[in-house]
Amino acid sequence: MPYQGGYMQALVFSSSPRRNGNSAALAQAAAKGLEESGHEAKVLFADDVVTSFLKDCRQCRKVDGECAIEDGFRSAFLEEFLPADGFIAATPIYWYGMSSQLKAFFDRMFCYIAASYPQSPSVVERMMGKRIGLILSSEETFPTVSAGIVQQIQEYSRYTRSTFVGLVHGYGNSRADVARDPDQPLVRAQQFGRDFFKRHATDYQIDTPRSGRVWG
């Protein structure tokens, strides 16, 4: 969504099982940057809200249309994700993809956009138009190690008519290793949070109106 200035809400979702690991540290740095810019930042940890994968909604859903999976996802999605103006997903890179916890968070959204959920039109409307960010940590530094995750987030953003504003990637293995990364990903994550709602981001189509200059 276009940033008009003022107070905004962001949800930062840390999807690593390690609460003091590298992606969690980067997520906290981004949240700090958001708060420094006057925005609200809520950090959620995947293990607190997602304990089950998506099931067959035709067999699993309650008779009133509610999801039958009893964990924290419903409140996290409806009460934290949907009201947020922005969403930053933080994940380690596992087998060149996102963590299963983060994938499950995205997959479980289907329970609430499917036509079998009574309030699905309202959910779909509230899912659209967010600003989306990505925070990654990995041991491997090969340039395309994150390509699969970036592509998936780009496609999610396109599908929901949201804006993918960029990513921060830190390198490390053991806990707190990213603090030793000479490219200072913790500093960059904090700055990413500060700039998140005003960061320049474009995704042009051939007929997109635009000026001949990028800046100014």
XYZ file of C-alpha atoms in Angstrom:
216
model
C 0.000 0.000 0.000
C 1.227 3.560 -0.571
C 2.725 4.953 2.586
C 1.121 8.236 3.605
C 3.135 8.779 6.766
C 2.055 8.351 10.362
C 1.465 5.344 12.560
C 1.389 1.882 10.992
C 1.235 -1.670 12.327
C 3.617 -4.456 11.392
C 3.698 -8.125 12.284
C 7.158 -9.705 12.429
C 6.928 -13.499 12.288
C 9.982 -15.412 13.497
C 9.682 -18.949 12.173
C 12.785 -20.650 13.534
C 12.433 -23.076 16.447
C 15.422 -21.262 17.970
C 14.235 -18.272 19.970
C 17.770 -16.971 20.346
C 19.005 -17.946 16.910
C 20.145 -15.858 13.981
C 16.847 -15.271 12.196
C 15.185 -14.466 15.524
C 17.881 -11.881 16.270
C 17.369 -10.327 12.844
C 13.595 -10.276 13.385
C 14.014 -8.488 16.696
C 16.334 -5.951 15.068
C 13.733 -5.218 12.386
C 11.054 -4.793 15.054
C 13.290 -2.365 16.917
C 13.751 -0.324 13.757
C 9.999 -0.207 13.173
C 9.429 1.073 16.688
C 12.162 3.677 16.278
C 10.187 5.072 13.343
C 7.051 5.372 15.459
C 5.269 2.260 14.250
C 3.859 -0.662 16.199
C 5.772 -3.916 15.799
C 4.484 -7.220 17.135
C 6.891 -10.171 17.098
C 5.330 -13.621 16.976
C 7.194 -16.908 17.229
C 5.961 -19.730 15.028
C 6.033 -22.350 17.760
C 3.526 -20.315 19.758
C 0.890 -20.281 17.039
C 1.391 -23.155 14.571
C 1.383 -26.730 15.828
C -0.313 -28.474 12.908
C -0.169 -28.500 9.140
C -3.111 -27.749 6.857
C -5.622 -30.589 6.601
C -8.515 -31.289 4.251
C -10.974 -28.501 5.122
C -13.877 -30.543 3.705
C -13.257 -33.193 6.352
C -11.746 -31.108 9.140
C -13.852 -27.926 9.296
C -16.420 -27.494 12.079
C -20.109 -27.404 11.202
C -20.212 -23.621 11.757
C -17.419 -23.134 9.222
C -14.633 -22.512 11.723
C -11.282 -24.243 11.404
C -11.142 -27.284 13.664
C -7.392 -27.191 14.304
C -6.968 -26.132 17.921
C -3.796 -24.058 18.153
C -2.882 -20.382 18.115
C -3.090 -19.821 14.381
C -6.658 -18.524 14.302
C -5.985 -15.648 16.688
C -2.574 -14.936 15.160
C -4.032 -14.716 11.668
C -7.310 -12.938 12.377
C -6.177 -10.667 15.216
C -2.516 -9.980 14.374
C -1.898 -10.611 10.657
C -5.074 -9.223 9.098
C -5.064 -5.871 10.976
C -1.372 -5.308 10.181
C -0.317 -2.886 7.458
C 2.913 -4.818 6.939
C 4.270 -8.332 7.436
C 7.927 -9.326 7.810
C 8.680 -13.044 7.643
C 11.934 -14.221 9.221
C 13.266 -17.682 8.461
C 16.468 -19.692 8.351
C 17.116 -21.357 5.011
C 16.438 -25.088 5.241
C 17.224 -27.159 2.133
C 17.083 -23.976 0.034
C 13.578 -23.188 1.197
C 11.765 -21.528 4.066
C 11.172 -23.285 7.368
C 8.237 -25.686 7.514
C 6.741 -23.490 10.245
C 6.617 -20.450 7.943
C 5.252 -22.531 5.063
C 2.555 -23.870 7.384
C 1.629 -20.306 8.385
C 1.018 -19.432 4.745
C -0.728 -22.748 4.024
C -3.114 -22.361 6.949
C -4.398 -19.083 5.502
C -6.394 -21.227 3.083
C -8.745 -22.217 5.908
C -9.968 -18.616 6.024
C -10.031 -17.687 2.328
C -11.843 -20.842 1.180
C -15.495 -20.372 0.278
C -16.444 -22.815 3.032
C -15.413 -20.217 5.636
C -18.401 -17.892 6.153
C -16.341 -14.691 6.428
C -13.947 -15.453 3.581
C -14.801 -12.341 1.488
C -13.846 -10.078 4.395
C -10.648 -12.056 5.013
C -9.607 -11.833 1.376
C -10.169 -8.084 1.352
C -8.071 -7.610 4.495
C -5.238 -9.799 3.192
C -4.653 -7.523 0.237
C -2.427 -4.483 -0.103
C 0.095 -5.099 2.672
C 3.796 -4.322 2.563
C 5.799 -7.556 2.750
C 9.396 -8.010 3.903
C 11.720 -10.991 4.218
C 14.538 -11.720 6.655
C 16.835 -14.675 6.048
C 19.726 -16.382 7.756
C 21.929 -19.107 6.354
C 25.363 -20.614 6.670
C 25.798 -20.821 2.908
C 26.675 -17.645 1.020
C 26.142 -18.828 -2.564
C 24.239 -16.006 -4.344
C 21.138 -18.035 -5.249
C 20.745 -19.869 -1.942
C 17.672 -17.735 -1.216
C 16.178 -17.745 -4.720
C 13.368 -20.202 -3.996
C 12.170 -18.327 -0.926
C 12.353 -14.946 -2.628
C 10.332 -16.265 -5.559
C 7.665 -17.663 -3.270
C 7.326 -14.397 -1.351
C 7.209 -12.449 -4.598
C 4.404 -14.670 -5.871
C 2.497 -14.388 -2.592
C 2.806 -10.611 -2.816
C 1.619 -10.592 -6.418
C -1.298 -12.888 -5.627
C -2.495 -10.716 -2.735
C -1.800 -7.424 -4.535
C 0.753 -6.606 -1.869
C 4.157 -4.914 -2.208
C 7.336 -6.917 -1.620
C 9.691 -4.238 -0.337
C 12.892 -6.280 -0.050
C 14.948 -8.498 2.205
C 17.850 -8.696 4.610
C 20.092 -11.780 4.536
C 22.559 -12.519 7.316
C 25.117 -15.299 7.351
C 25.825 -17.498 10.324
C 25.395 -20.968 11.759
C 25.727 -21.136 15.536
C 23.586 -18.912 17.729
C 24.439 -15.203 17.425
C 26.763 -15.910 14.499
C 25.117 -13.187 12.400
C 26.546 -10.618 14.822
C 29.979 -11.569 13.427
C 28.923 -11.119 9.797
C 31.110 -8.241 8.492
C 28.192 -6.962 6.384
C 26.387 -6.148 9.654
C 22.998 -7.751 8.956
C 21.682 -6.805 12.390
C 22.323 -3.152 11.612
C 20.773 -3.576 8.170
C 17.723 -5.360 9.630
C 17.196 -2.512 12.064
C 17.448 0.010 9.230
C 15.100 -2.165 7.162
C 12.559 -1.831 9.954
C 13.042 1.933 10.158
C 12.458 2.315 6.422
C 9.901 -0.442 5.972
C 6.835 1.715 5.377
C 8.605 4.280 3.215
C 11.078 2.050 1.385
C 11.104 2.518 -2.395
C 9.686 -0.594 -4.062
C 8.485 -1.107 -7.627
C 7.064 -3.929 -9.697
C 6.443 -2.478 -13.129
C 4.215 -3.783 -15.889
C 4.648 -2.525 -19.417
C 1.764 -0.069 -19.059
C 2.605 1.200 -15.563
C 2.594 5.029 -15.481
C 6.010 6.233 -14.346
C 8.338 9.151 -14.728
C 11.754 9.035 -16.388
C 13.509 9.368 -13.020
C 13.676 7.041 -10.048
C 14.638 9.608 -7.387
C 13.275 13.090 -6.916
